[in-house]
Amino acid sequence: MALVLGLGCLVLAVFLGAAAFVVRPRATAAGSLALIETSYSAAPPATAATAAASPSWLRSIALRLSPSGVAAGLQRRLDLAGNPPTWTPDRVLAAKGLCLLLGGVVGGLLGVGSVGWFVTGFLVVAAFGFFLPDLLLLNAGQKRQTSIRRALPDALDMLTVCVEAGLGFDAALAQVARNTTGPLARECARVLQEMQIGKSRNESLRALTLRTTVPELRAFVSALTQAGELGVPIAAVLREQAREMRLRRRQRAEEMAQKVPVKILFPLIVCLFPAMFVVIIGPGAISIARVLTGL
């Protein structure tokens, strides 16, 4: 009896497992790509709920004053900024509408003395408040691209060392993503995820160039793509690209050093020269004034 009961339970378990396997939705490459895009470009659940809870009339105000296709442009700038977890296109639009209203109120209060100043202050400060979220988003994107540009030579050196040591390109890219920090490491991890779910290496690297504006990174991806199509060894390409990136970094540092005298010229003229004129010319001016008053 116990044997029959055990066999029945075993058959039931096998039947339930087969039914669960058949009913379970199969994961596809498109679904995995959509999941990756969602995880990198959307806010966490709590943040998304907060963004959805923001007043819709603020977003409608910003949409009425913005050109068509503003949501796509905001998403592009959010991609360049690394998709901060608290920033979404709807939330940026709501912030633009809120800053517009607050700026109008502040500008009106500043020019409350006369009608002309009231209208001028209202329009100027409201326009500044409307474009303030765009400026913050642009600044975040520029800082991220600068961070990627600075980290690229060291990442290429690590890639070159790993590939020449015998690792494949994918394994070397995983080492870069694991042992470095910053936006470039996160982008490398995303490229690896896209390659693991079925995208080709060239497609993943080209998608990387669409999320950045760094010319050096675009040149590196183009060189890798051509090397893969022509059959050139990747180690040689990486070595040449790493040498070129180090040269560009040195040239960029020299350029910034040469800009320093020009940048300190204006503070020097505004702050130091007036004090020097007072110290040097002041006694002579006092003596001249005494002589003229005496005459």
C-alpha positions as a Python dict, from the first residue, in 0.01 Angstrom:
ca = {
    (1, 'M'): (0, 0, 0),
    (2, 'A'): (278, 239, 89),
    (3, 'L'): (457, 153, -237),
    (4, 'V'): (146, 230, -443),
    (5, 'L'): (98, 559, -255),
    (6, 'G'): (462, 660, -319),
    (7, 'L'): (435, 577, -689),
    (8, 'G'): (119, 785, -711),
    (9, 'C'): (288, 1084, -547),
    (10, 'L'): (585, 1050, -783),
    (11, 'V'): (358, 1042, -1091),
    (12, 'L'): (167, 1344, -960),
    (13, 'A'): (490, 1539, -902),
    (14, 'V'): (615, 1459, -1252),
    (15, 'F'): (280, 1565, -1400),
    (16, 'L'): (278, 1896, -1208),
    (17, 'G'): (639, 1970, -1308),
    (18, 'A'): (565, 1906, -1674),
    (19, 'A'): (254, 2123, -1656),
    (20, 'A'): (449, 2408, -1494),
    (21, 'F'): (719, 2383, -1760),
    (22, 'V'): (464, 2397, -2041),
    (23, 'V'): (259, 2679, -1894),
    (24, 'R'): (563, 2892, -1797),
    (25, 'P'): (626, 3175, -2051),
    (26, 'R'): (952, 3126, -2236),
    (27, 'A'): (1210, 3405, -2209),
    (28, 'T'): (1312, 3555, -2543),
    (29, 'A'): (1598, 3779, -2643),
    (30, 'A'): (1356, 4065, -2711),
    (31, 'G'): (1204, 4030, -2365),
    (32, 'S'): (1546, 4021, -2202),
    (33, 'L'): (1655, 4329, -2394),
    (34, 'A'): (1338, 4507, -2286),
    (35, 'L'): (1408, 4410, -1926),
    (36, 'I'): (1764, 4546, -1948),
    (37, 'E'): (1639, 4869, -2105),
    (38, 'T'): (1380, 4903, -1831),
    (39, 'S'): (1630, 4840, -1553),
    (40, 'Y'): (1873, 5099, -1688),
    (41, 'S'): (1633, 5364, -1813),
    (42, 'A'): (1343, 5350, -1570),
    (43, 'A'): (1320, 5449, -1208),
    (44, 'P'): (1283, 5200, -922),
    (45, 'P'): (925, 5114, -822),
    (46, 'A'): (911, 5364, -538),
    (47, 'T'): (1054, 5640, -755),
    (48, 'A'): (822, 5556, -1043),
    (49, 'A'): (525, 5573, -807),
    (50, 'T'): (645, 5911, -681),
    (51, 'A'): (686, 6036, -1037),
    (52, 'A'): (339, 5914, -1127),
    (53, 'A'): (202, 6085, -818),
    (54, 'S'): (338, 6423, -931),
    (55, 'P'): (64, 6661, -1049),
    (56, 'S'): (-26, 6603, -1413),
    (57, 'W'): (-116, 6967, -1466),
    (58, 'L'): (249, 7064, -1409),
    (59, 'R'): (354, 6825, -1686),
    (60, 'S'): (80, 6959, -1910),
    (61, 'I'): (206, 7317, -1859),
    (62, 'A'): (559, 7215, -1957),
    (63, 'L'): (432, 7018, -2256),
    (64, 'R'): (232, 7315, -2384),
    (65, 'L'): (539, 7540, -2371),
    (66, 'S'): (779, 7281, -2517),
    (67, 'P'): (822, 7175, -2881),
    (68, 'S'): (691, 6843, -3008),
    (69, 'G'): (905, 6539, -2930),
    (70, 'V'): (1033, 6686, -2604),
    (71, 'A'): (988, 6352, -2423),
    (72, 'A'): (1224, 6174, -2664),
    (73, 'G'): (1480, 6451, -2625),
    (74, 'L'): (1457, 6431, -2247),
    (75, 'Q'): (1503, 6054, -2257),
    (76, 'R'): (1812, 6099, -2476),
    (77, 'R'): (1960, 6347, -2227),
    (78, 'L'): (1870, 6116, -1941),
    (79, 'D'): (2059, 5835, -2117),
    (80, 'L'): (2362, 6061, -2148),
    (81, 'A'): (2330, 6146, -1779),
    (82, 'G'): (2323, 5778, -1683),
    (83, 'N'): (1949, 5763, -1608),
    (84, 'P'): (1956, 5888, -1247),
    (85, 'P'): (1710, 5681, -1041),
    (86, 'T'): (1503, 5983, -937),
    (87, 'W'): (1480, 6140, -1283),
    (88, 'T'): (1226, 6039, -1548),
    (89, 'P'): (1093, 6241, -1847),
    (90, 'D'): (757, 6296, -1673),
    (91, 'R'): (927, 6407, -1355),
    (92, 'V'): (1156, 6647, -1542),
    (93, 'L'): (855, 6797, -1719),
    (94, 'A'): (675, 6836, -1385),
    (95, 'A'): (986, 7004, -1241),
    (96, 'K'): (994, 7243, -1539),
    (97, 'G'): (632, 7341, -1479),
    (98, 'L'): (689, 7386, -1105),
    (99, 'C'): (1003, 7595, -1155),
    (100, 'L'): (816, 7806, -1409),
    (101, 'L'): (544, 7892, -1159),
    (102, 'L'): (785, 7950, -869),
    (103, 'G'): (1009, 8164, -1088),
    (104, 'G'): (712, 8374, -1198),
    (105, 'V'): (606, 8430, -837),
    (106, 'V'): (959, 8523, -726),
    (107, 'G'): (1012, 8755, -1025),
    (108, 'G'): (678, 8924, -962),
    (109, 'L'): (765, 8982, -598),
    (110, 'L'): (1102, 9131, -692),
    (111, 'G'): (942, 9382, -929),
    (112, 'V'): (628, 9457, -727),
    (113, 'G'): (717, 9829, -709),
    (114, 'S'): (611, 9911, -1067),
    (115, 'V'): (416, 9746, -1345),
    (116, 'G'): (711, 9742, -1586),
    (117, 'W'): (950, 9581, -1339),
    (118, 'F'): (677, 9339, -1232),
    (119, 'V'): (621, 9214, -1589),
    (120, 'T'): (995, 9204, -1664),
    (121, 'G'): (1081, 9017, -1345),
    (122, 'F'): (793, 8775, -1395),
    (123, 'L'): (895, 8687, -1752),
    (124, 'V'): (1271, 8669, -1694),
    (125, 'V'): (1270, 8466, -1373),
    (126, 'A'): (990, 8239, -1500),
    (127, 'A'): (1189, 8166, -1818),
    (128, 'F'): (1499, 8093, -1611),
    (129, 'G'): (1302, 7858, -1386),
    (130, 'F'): (1152, 7680, -1688),
    (131, 'F'): (1494, 7601, -1834),
    (132, 'L'): (1665, 7530, -1499),
    (133, 'P'): (1590, 7149, -1500),
    (134, 'D'): (1727, 7130, -1856),
    (135, 'L'): (2048, 7299, -1744),
    (136, 'L'): (2084, 7062, -1448),
    (137, 'L'): (2026, 6761, -1674),
    (138, 'L'): (2274, 6890, -1931),
    (139, 'N'): (2533, 6949, -1659),
    (140, 'A'): (2486, 6594, -1524),
    (141, 'G'): (2530, 6451, -1874),
    (142, 'Q'): (2845, 6652, -1939),
    (143, 'K'): (2998, 6544, -1608),
    (144, 'R'): (2923, 6178, -1688),
    (145, 'Q'): (3076, 6202, -2035),
    (146, 'T'): (3386, 6370, -1887),
    (147, 'S'): (3416, 6086, -1634),
    (148, 'I'): (3392, 5829, -1914),
    (149, 'R'): (3657, 6012, -2116),
    (150, 'R'): (3897, 6021, -1821),
    (151, 'A'): (3847, 5653, -1734),
    (152, 'L'): (3879, 5526, -2092),
    (153, 'P'): (4263, 5511, -2118),
    (154, 'D'): (4299, 5310, -1796),
    (155, 'A'): (4017, 5076, -1902),
    (156, 'L'): (4186, 5017, -2238),
    (157, 'D'): (4515, 4942, -2063),
    (158, 'M'): (4340, 4681, -1849),
    (159, 'L'): (4168, 4535, -2155),
    (160, 'T'): (4499, 4511, -2338),
    (161, 'V'): (4674, 4343, -2046),
    (162, 'C'): (4391, 4091, -1998),
    (163, 'V'): (4369, 4002, -2369),
    (164, 'E'): (4746, 3966, -2404),
    (165, 'A'): (4746, 3745, -2094),
    (166, 'G'): (4518, 3500, -2274),
    (167, 'L'): (4164, 3606, -2185),
    (168, 'G'): (3896, 3655, -2446),
    (169, 'F'): (3751, 3996, -2514),
    (170, 'D'): (3431, 3920, -2322),
    (171, 'A'): (3623, 3796, -2018),
    (172, 'A'): (3854, 4099, -2033),
    (173, 'L'): (3552, 4330, -2051),
    (174, 'A'): (3409, 4153, -1746),
    (175, 'Q'): (3734, 4219, -1559),
    (176, 'V'): (3706, 4589, -1644),
    (177, 'A'): (3345, 4599, -1524),
    (178, 'R'): (3434, 4412, -1204),
    (179, 'N'): (3757, 4589, -1105),
    (180, 'T'): (3674, 4949, -1194),
    (181, 'T'): (3410, 5194, -1081),
    (182, 'G'): (3225, 5477, -1245),
    (183, 'P'): (3002, 5523, -1550),
    (184, 'L'): (3236, 5336, -1786),
    (185, 'A'): (3229, 5025, -1566),
    (186, 'R'): (2848, 5030, -1563),
    (187, 'E'): (2839, 5067, -1941),
    (188, 'C'): (3075, 4771, -1978),
    (189, 'A'): (2849, 4565, -1752),
    (190, 'R'): (2549, 4658, -1965),
    (191, 'V'): (2733, 4559, -2285),
    (192, 'L'): (2810, 4222, -2128),
    (193, 'Q'): (2447, 4172, -2027),
    (194, 'E'): (2328, 4247, -2380),
    (195, 'M'): (2583, 4004, -2524),
    (196, 'Q'): (2480, 3731, -2280),
    (197, 'I'): (2113, 3747, -2380),
    (198, 'G'): (2179, 3712, -2751),
    (199, 'K'): (2294, 4040, -2904),
    (200, 'S'): (2609, 4031, -3111),
    (201, 'R'): (2922, 4207, -2994),
    (202, 'N'): (2905, 4470, -3268),
    (203, 'E'): (2542, 4552, -3191),
    (204, 'S'): (2612, 4586, -2819),
    (205, 'L'): (2912, 4811, -2881),
    (206, 'R'): (2720, 5026, -3127),
    (207, 'A'): (2442, 5064, -2869),
    (208, 'L'): (2711, 5181, -2627),
    (209, 'T'): (2813, 5461, -2865),
    (210, 'L'): (2450, 5575, -2884),
    (211, 'R'): (2444, 5626, -2507),
    (212, 'T'): (2761, 5838, -2501),
    (213, 'T'): (2908, 6136, -2684),
    (214, 'V'): (3278, 6065, -2622),
    (215, 'P'): (3464, 6076, -2958),
    (216, 'E'): (3744, 5851, -2830),
    (217, 'L'): (3496, 5580, -2732),
    (218, 'R'): (3330, 5599, -3072),
    (219, 'A'): (3668, 5564, -3244),
    (220, 'F'): (3751, 5263, -3024),
    (221, 'V'): (3422, 5091, -3106),
    (222, 'S'): (3472, 5158, -3477),
    (223, 'A'): (3821, 5008, -3463),
    (224, 'L'): (3692, 4697, -3283),
    (225, 'T'): (3410, 4655, -3534),
    (226, 'Q'): (3646, 4681, -3831),
    (227, 'A'): (3892, 4442, -3667),
    (228, 'G'): (3615, 4185, -3619),
    (229, 'E'): (3500, 4218, -3980),
    (230, 'L'): (3851, 4203, -4129),
    (231, 'G'): (3987, 3932, -3900),
    (232, 'V'): (4257, 4147, -3740),
    (233, 'P'): (4377, 4020, -3397),
    (234, 'I'): (4202, 4211, -3121),
    (235, 'A'): (4517, 4228, -2907),
    (236, 'A'): (4697, 4436, -3170),
    (237, 'V'): (4400, 4669, -3206),
    (238, 'L'): (4370, 4712, -2830),
    (239, 'R'): (4741, 4784, -2794),
    (240, 'E'): (4727, 5052, -3063),
    (241, 'Q'): (4409, 5205, -2924),
    (242, 'A'): (4551, 5213, -2570),
    (243, 'R'): (4864, 5390, -2694),
    (244, 'E'): (4654, 5643, -2884),
    (245, 'M'): (4430, 5704, -2581),
    (246, 'R'): (4729, 5772, -2359),
    (247, 'L'): (4863, 6016, -2619),
    (248, 'R'): (4530, 6195, -2637),
    (249, 'R'): (4512, 6216, -2258),
    (250, 'R'): (4858, 6375, -2245),
    (251, 'Q'): (4764, 6620, -2520),
    (252, 'R'): (4442, 6708, -2341),
    (253, 'A'): (4635, 6774, -2018),
    (254, 'E'): (4881, 6998, -2205),
    (255, 'E'): (4592, 7186, -2362),
    (256, 'M'): (4430, 7246, -2025),
    (257, 'A'): (4764, 7363, -1882),
    (258, 'Q'): (4803, 7614, -2165),
    (259, 'K'): (4455, 7752, -2095),
    (260, 'V'): (4540, 7835, -1734),
    (261, 'P'): (4720, 8171, -1803),
    (262, 'V'): (4424, 8292, -2009),
    (263, 'K'): (4176, 8187, -1740),
    (264, 'I'): (4360, 8362, -1455),
    (265, 'L'): (4407, 8680, -1660),
    (266, 'F'): (4058, 8818, -1593),
    (267, 'P'): (4058, 8756, -1213),
    (268, 'L'): (4404, 8912, -1206),
    (269, 'I'): (4284, 9225, -1385),
    (270, 'V'): (3969, 9258, -1175),
    (271, 'C'): (4111, 9178, -830),
    (272, 'L'): (4485, 9248, -824),
    (273, 'F'): (4545, 9539, -1058),
    (274, 'P'): (4310, 9788, -881),
    (275, 'A'): (4486, 9726, -551),
    (276, 'M'): (4826, 9771, -719),
    (277, 'F'): (4711, 10095, -879),
    (278, 'V'): (4591, 10226, -543),
    (279, 'V'): (4923, 10139, -376),
    (280, 'I'): (5146, 10267, -655),
    (281, 'I'): (4955, 10564, -793),
    (282, 'G'): (4777, 10666, -469),
    (283, 'P'): (5069, 10858, -303),
    (284, 'G'): (5150, 11036, -628),
    (285, 'A'): (4785, 11134, -675),
    (286, 'I'): (4771, 11269, -320),
    (287, 'S'): (5090, 11475, -377),
    (288, 'I'): (4958, 11612, -705),
    (289, 'A'): (4630, 11709, -537),
    (290, 'R'): (4815, 11891, -256),
    (291, 'V'): (5029, 12084, -506),
    (292, 'L'): (4728, 12185, -716),
    (293, 'T'): (4526, 12292, -413),
    (294, 'G'): (4824, 12489, -283),
    (295, 'L'): (4855, 12678, -612),
}
